[in-house]
PDB file of C-alpha atoms in Angstrom:
ATOM      1  CA  MET A   1      56.604  24.247  47.895  1.00 65.00           C
ATOM      2  CA  PRO A   2      54.874  27.211  46.816  1.00 78.00           C
ATOM      3  CA  LYS A   3      54.778  27.845  43.058  1.00 80.00           C
ATOM      4  CA  THR A   4      56.587  31.032  41.806  1.00 89.00           C
ATOM      5  CA  GLN A   5      54.838  33.844  39.670  1.00 91.00           C
ATOM      6  CA  SER A   6      55.643  31.917  36.118  1.00 89.00           C
ATOM      7  CA  GLN A   7      54.275  28.886  37.233  1.00 89.00           C
ATOM      8  CA  LYS A   8      51.050  30.492  38.252  1.00 92.00           C
ATOM      9  CA  ILE A   9      50.427  32.363  34.861  1.00 94.00           C
ATOM     10  CA  LYS A  10      51.246  29.317  33.137  1.00 93.00           C
ATOM     11  CA  THR A  11      49.035  27.347  35.187  1.00 95.00           C
ATOM     12  CA  LEU A  12      46.070  30.298  34.495  1.00 96.00           C
ATOM     13  CA  SER A  13      46.878  30.250  30.795  1.00 96.00           C
ATOM     14  CA  MET A  14      47.083  25.879  30.634  1.00 96.00           C
ATOM     15  CA  ASN A  15      43.395  26.199  32.531  1.00 97.00           C
ATOM     16  CA  ALA A  16      41.901  29.026  30.377  1.00 98.00           C
ATOM     17  CA  MET A  17      42.880  26.981  27.269  1.00 97.00           C
ATOM     18  CA  MET A  18      41.489  23.930  28.972  1.00 98.00           C
ATOM     19  CA  ALA A  19      38.133  26.009  29.449  1.00 98.00           C
ATOM     20  CA  ALA A  20      38.202  27.088  25.881  1.00 98.00           C
ATOM     21  CA  MET A  21      38.876  23.785  24.389  1.00 98.00           C
ATOM     22  CA  CYS A  22      35.911  22.438  26.780  1.00 98.00           C
ATOM     23  CA  ALA A  23      33.624  24.658  25.557  1.00 98.00           C
ATOM     24  CA  VAL A  24      34.672  24.125  21.828  1.00 97.00           C
ATOM     25  CA  LEU A  25      34.037  20.035  22.204  1.00 97.00           C
ATOM     26  CA  GLY A  26      31.066  20.616  23.864  1.00 95.00           C
ATOM     27  CA  TYR A  27      29.868  22.487  20.938  1.00 94.00           C
ATOM     28  CA  LEU A  28      30.775  20.551  18.102  1.00 93.00           C
ATOM     29  CA  SER A  29      29.464  17.617  19.917  1.00 90.00           C
ATOM     30  CA  LEU A  30      27.803  14.807  17.866  1.00 89.00           C
ATOM     31  CA  ASP A  31      23.840  15.233  19.281  1.00 86.00           C
ATOM     32  CA  LEU A  32      21.269  12.444  18.479  1.00 83.00           C
ATOM     33  CA  GLY A  33      18.336  13.395  20.511  1.00 75.00           C
ATOM     34  CA  ASN A  34      18.897  12.174  23.870  1.00 74.00           C
ATOM     35  CA  LEU A  35      22.349  10.932  22.596  1.00 85.00           C
ATOM     36  CA  LYS A  36      25.287  12.979  22.604  1.00 87.00           C
ATOM     37  CA  VAL A  37      28.938  11.714  21.592  1.00 92.00           C
ATOM     38  CA  THR A  38      31.431  14.662  23.220  1.00 93.00           C
ATOM     39  CA  PHE A  39      34.820  15.265  24.070  1.00 96.00           C
ATOM     40  CA  GLU A  40      34.531  17.794  26.531  1.00 96.00           C
ATOM     41  CA  SER A  41      35.353  15.996  29.426  1.00 97.00           C
ATOM     42  CA  LEU A  42      38.817  15.690  28.259  1.00 98.00           C
ATOM     43  CA  PRO A  43      40.180  19.076  28.625  1.00 98.00           C
ATOM     44  CA  ILE A  44      38.895  19.175  32.223  1.00 98.00           C
ATOM     45  CA  LEU A  45      40.529  15.553  32.704  1.00 98.00           C
ATOM     46  CA  VAL A  46      43.970  16.727  31.329  1.00 98.00           C
ATOM     47  CA  SER A  47      43.571  20.269  34.017  1.00 98.00           C
ATOM     48  CA  ALA A  48      42.968  18.124  36.540  1.00 98.00           C
ATOM     49  CA  LEU A  49      45.503  15.605  36.971  1.00 98.00           C
ATOM     50  CA  LEU A  50      47.862  18.044  36.442  1.00 97.00           C
ATOM     51  CA  PHE A  51      47.224  20.795  38.552  1.00 97.00           C
ATOM     52  CA  GLY A  52      44.403  19.332  40.866  1.00 97.00           C
ATOM     53  CA  PRO A  53      40.928  19.138  42.016  1.00 98.00           C
ATOM     54  CA  LEU A  54      40.466  22.873  42.359  1.00 98.00           C
ATOM     55  CA  ASP A  55      41.906  23.087  38.705  1.00 98.00           C
ATOM     56  CA  GLY A  56      39.564  20.419  37.352  1.00 98.00           C
ATOM     57  CA  MET A  57      36.808  22.004  38.741  1.00 98.00           C
ATOM     58  CA  VAL A  58      37.094  25.509  37.339  1.00 98.00           C
ATOM     59  CA  VAL A  59      37.902  24.630  34.148  1.00 98.00           C
ATOM     60  CA  GLY A  60      34.867  21.932  34.147  1.00 98.00           C
ATOM     61  CA  GLY A  61      32.158  24.619  35.227  1.00 98.00           C
ATOM     62  CA  ILE A  62      33.686  27.681  33.067  1.00 98.00           C
ATOM     63  CA  GLY A  63      33.966  25.132  29.899  1.00 98.00           C
ATOM     64  CA  THR A  64      30.636  23.875  30.254  1.00 98.00           C
ATOM     65  CA  LEU A  65      28.690  27.270  30.740  1.00 98.00           C
ATOM     66  CA  ILE A  66      29.913  28.810  27.966  1.00 98.00           C
ATOM     67  CA  TYR A  67      29.613  25.933  26.026  1.00 96.00           C
ATOM     68  CA  GLN A  68      25.879  25.984  27.990  1.00 96.00           C
ATOM     69  CA  LEU A  69      25.542  29.390  26.946  1.00 97.00           C
ATOM     70  CA  LEU A  70      26.501  29.112  23.155  1.00 95.00           C
ATOM     71  CA  ARG A  71      24.722  26.252  22.137  1.00 93.00           C
ATOM     72  CA  TYR A  72      21.306  26.830  24.371  1.00 94.00           C
ATOM     73  CA  GLY A  73      21.048  30.045  26.166  1.00 96.00           C
ATOM     74  CA  LEU A  74      20.876  30.449  30.066  1.00 97.00           C
ATOM     75  CA  SER A  75      18.002  28.194  32.079  1.00 96.00           C
ATOM     76  CA  ILE A  76      16.997  27.455  35.350  1.00 97.00           C
ATOM     77  CA  THR A  77      19.187  24.036  34.717  1.00 97.00           C
ATOM     78  CA  THR A  78      21.892  25.574  33.575  1.00 98.00           C
ATOM     79  CA  PRO A  79      24.228  24.978  36.674  1.00 98.00           C
ATOM     80  CA  LEU A  80      22.129  21.228  36.187  1.00 98.00           C
ATOM     81  CA  TRP A  81      24.062  20.817  32.923  1.00 97.00           C
ATOM     82  CA  MET A  82      27.479  21.824  34.402  1.00 98.00           C
ATOM     83  CA  LEU A  83      27.401  19.591  37.297  1.00 98.00           C
ATOM     84  CA  PRO A  84      28.185  16.730  35.950  1.00 98.00           C
ATOM     85  CA  TYR A  85      31.912  18.025  34.531  1.00 98.00           C
ATOM     86  CA  VAL A  86      32.591  20.123  37.677  1.00 98.00           C
ATOM     87  CA  VAL A  87      31.602  16.684  39.966  1.00 98.00           C
ATOM     88  CA  CYS A  88      34.893  15.037  37.061  1.00 97.00           C
ATOM     89  CA  GLY A  89      37.200  17.691  37.212  1.00 98.00           C
ATOM     90  CA  LEU A  90      36.951  17.343  41.312  1.00 98.00           C
ATOM     91  CA  ILE A  91      37.441  13.731  41.749  1.00 98.00           C
ATOM     92  CA  ALA A  92      39.696  13.090  38.941  1.00 98.00           C
ATOM     93  CA  GLY A  93      41.900  16.564  40.408  1.00 98.00           C
ATOM     94  CA  TRP A  94      41.296  15.173  43.902  1.00 98.00           C
ATOM     95  CA  TYR A  95      42.572  11.573  42.866  1.00 98.00           C
ATOM     96  CA  ALA A  96      45.827  12.354  41.065  1.00 98.00           C
ATOM     97  CA  LYS A  97      46.625  15.087  44.200  1.00 98.00           C
ATOM     98  CA  LYS A  98      46.342  11.983  46.663  1.00 98.00           C
ATOM     99  CA  TYR A  99      49.116  10.105  44.562  1.00 97.00           C
ATOM    100  CA  SER A 100      51.256  13.271  44.063  1.00 96.00           C
ATOM    101  CA  PHE A 101      50.398  13.604  40.573  1.00 95.00           C
ATOM    102  CA  SER A 102      52.209  10.499  39.875  1.00 95.00           C
ATOM    103  CA  LEU A 103      49.647   7.792  38.285  1.00 96.00           C
ATOM    104  CA  SER A 104      49.985   4.807  36.924  1.00 96.00           C
ATOM    105  CA  GLY A 105      48.578   3.895  33.182  1.00 95.00           C
ATOM    106  CA  ARG A 106      46.305   1.837  35.111  1.00 96.00           C
ATOM    107  CA  GLN A 107      44.659   4.180  37.528  1.00 97.00           C
ATOM    108  CA  VAL A 108      44.148   6.943  34.906  1.00 97.00           C
ATOM    109  CA  MET A 109      42.373   4.170  32.419  1.00 97.00           C
ATOM    110  CA  ILE A 110      40.521   3.056  35.949  1.00 97.00           C
ATOM    111  CA  LEU A 111      39.885   6.502  36.912  1.00 97.00           C
ATOM    112  CA  VAL A 112      38.605   7.873  33.524  1.00 97.00           C
ATOM    113  CA  ILE A 113      36.643   4.848  33.127  1.00 97.00           C
ATOM    114  CA  LEU A 114      34.756   5.687  36.594  1.00 97.00           C
ATOM    115  CA  ASN A 115      34.438   9.468  36.093  1.00 97.00           C
ATOM    116  CA  GLU A 116      32.794   9.227  32.543  1.00 97.00           C
ATOM    117  CA  LEU A 117      30.131   7.064  33.841  1.00 97.00           C
ATOM    118  CA  LEU A 118      30.085   9.380  36.714  1.00 98.00           C
ATOM    119  CA  ILE A 119      29.159  11.668  34.327  1.00 97.00           C
ATOM    120  CA  THR A 120      26.997   9.674  32.039  1.00 96.00           C
ATOM    121  CA  ALA A 121      24.950   8.521  35.638  1.00 96.00           C
ATOM    122  CA  LEU A 122      24.565  12.409  36.350  1.00 97.00           C
ATOM    123  CA  ASN A 123      23.798  13.471  32.694  1.00 95.00           C
ATOM    124  CA  THR A 124      21.305  10.807  33.252  1.00 95.00           C
ATOM    125  CA  GLY A 125      19.797  12.672  36.067  1.00 96.00           C
ATOM    126  CA  VAL A 126      19.632  15.979  35.056  1.00 96.00           C
ATOM    127  CA  LEU A 127      18.192  15.078  31.937  1.00 94.00           C
ATOM    128  CA  TYR A 128      15.206  13.476  33.994  1.00 96.00           C
ATOM    129  CA  LEU A 129      15.151  16.744  35.899  1.00 97.00           C
ATOM    130  CA  ASP A 130      15.237  19.052  32.867  1.00 96.00           C
ATOM    131  CA  SER A 131      13.072  17.037  31.490  1.00 96.00           C
ATOM    132  CA  LYS A 132      10.226  17.270  34.584  1.00 97.00           C
ATOM    133  CA  ILE A 133      10.835  20.598  34.797  1.00 97.00           C
ATOM    134  CA  TYR A 134      10.282  21.858  31.187  1.00 96.00           C
ATOM    135  CA  GLY A 135       7.769  19.038  30.274  1.00 96.00           C
ATOM    136  CA  TYR A 136       8.906  17.322  28.163  1.00 94.00           C
ATOM    137  CA  TYR A 137       9.177  13.912  30.163  1.00 94.00           C
ATOM    138  CA  SER A 138       8.868  10.483  28.862  1.00 93.00           C
ATOM    139  CA  ALA A 139      10.910   7.132  30.333  1.00 93.00           C
ATOM    140  CA  ALA A 140      11.413   6.345  26.733  1.00 92.00           C
ATOM    141  CA  PHE A 141      13.104   9.322  25.802  1.00 88.00           C
ATOM    142  CA  ILE A 142      15.573   9.424  29.149  1.00 90.00           C
ATOM    143  CA  PHE A 143      16.395   5.342  29.843  1.00 90.00           C
ATOM    144  CA  GLY A 144      15.808   4.052  25.880  1.00 91.00           C
ATOM    145  CA  SER A 145      19.088   5.111  25.177  1.00 89.00           C
ATOM    146  CA  LEU A 146      21.048   4.511  28.472  1.00 92.00           C
ATOM    147  CA  LEU A 147      22.751   1.249  26.744  1.00 94.00           C
ATOM    148  CA  PRO A 148      24.099   3.150  23.957  1.00 93.00           C
ATOM    149  CA  ARG A 149      25.341   6.203  26.079  1.00 93.00           C
ATOM    150  CA  ILE A 150      27.084   3.697  28.695  1.00 95.00           C
ATOM    151  CA  ILE A 151      28.616   1.645  25.222  1.00 95.00           C
ATOM    152  CA  ILE A 152      29.383   5.410  24.162  1.00 94.00           C
ATOM    153  CA  CYS A 153      30.848   6.251  27.662  1.00 95.00           C
ATOM    154  CA  ILE A 154      33.224   3.293  27.942  1.00 96.00           C
ATOM    155  CA  VAL A 155      34.778   3.318  24.529  1.00 96.00           C
ATOM    156  CA  LYS A 156      35.355   7.326  25.456  1.00 96.00           C
ATOM    157  CA  ALA A 157      36.898   6.503  28.120  1.00 97.00           C
ATOM    158  CA  ALA A 158      39.275   3.954  27.075  1.00 96.00           C
ATOM    159  CA  ALA A 159      40.236   5.732  24.619  1.00 97.00           C
ATOM    160  CA  PHE A 160      41.308   8.775  27.191  1.00 97.00           C
ATOM    161  CA  GLY A 161      42.451   6.445  29.268  1.00 96.00           C
ATOM    162  CA  LEU A 162      45.255   5.634  26.526  1.00 97.00           C
ATOM    163  CA  VAL A 163      46.168   8.958  25.432  1.00 97.00           C
ATOM    164  CA  LEU A 164      46.075  11.049  28.640  1.00 97.00           C
ATOM    165  CA  PRO A 165      49.321   9.608  30.170  1.00 97.00           C
ATOM    166  CA  GLY A 166      50.556  11.052  27.449  1.00 96.00           C
ATOM    167  CA  ILE A 167      49.288  14.310  26.743  1.00 96.00           C
ATOM    168  CA  THR A 168      49.346  14.684  30.761  1.00 96.00           C
ATOM    169  CA  ARG A 169      53.567  14.016  30.442  1.00 95.00           C
ATOM    170  CA  ALA A 170      54.115  16.192  27.016  1.00 95.00           C
ATOM    171  CA  VAL A 171      51.872  18.780  29.213  1.00 94.00           C
ATOM    172  CA  ARG A 172      53.623  18.986  32.014  1.00 93.00           C
ATOM    173  CA  HIS A 173      57.640  18.791  30.594  1.00 92.00           C
ATOM    174  CA  GLN A 174      56.025  21.935  28.789  1.00 90.00           C
ATOM    175  CA  LEU A 175      55.400  23.644  31.692  1.00 88.00           C
ATOM    176  CA  GLN A 176      58.488  22.936  33.349  1.00 83.00           C
TER     177      GLN A 176
END
């Protein structure tokens, strides 16, 4: 069933708020060298689970672009740093759409854990490329903190997986 004009406006407004939240949560991250604790993927996941892959990608792309521009400025690697979050929105949105946006808590948990692991893997790859391009490569710097990054990723994903069903249910109710 096609969306009404009112539903389109609500969706656009929600995505704008989620992109803004993504930018703010990325900016307010805890950075310890190449160890970063951030919650910027949460609003991307909310939009993807509510509206699908295109919305998830757009929120991930715009939110991360704003964050990157505010924190680091524009560089040749800016699109690479955006990529993990765009992919996160695509995969979560595609999966949610495939199951008619009706996912069990278990499905959400597995999806979020896999997405966060993928973001960590892609960010590691981007860190490697960025370090090669800008000449600061060190295997110890790039891969030495991988285990703590994976542990943070899994803990964060488990927390997201627990709260996302309630968040999406509440937002869906408000959008009707």
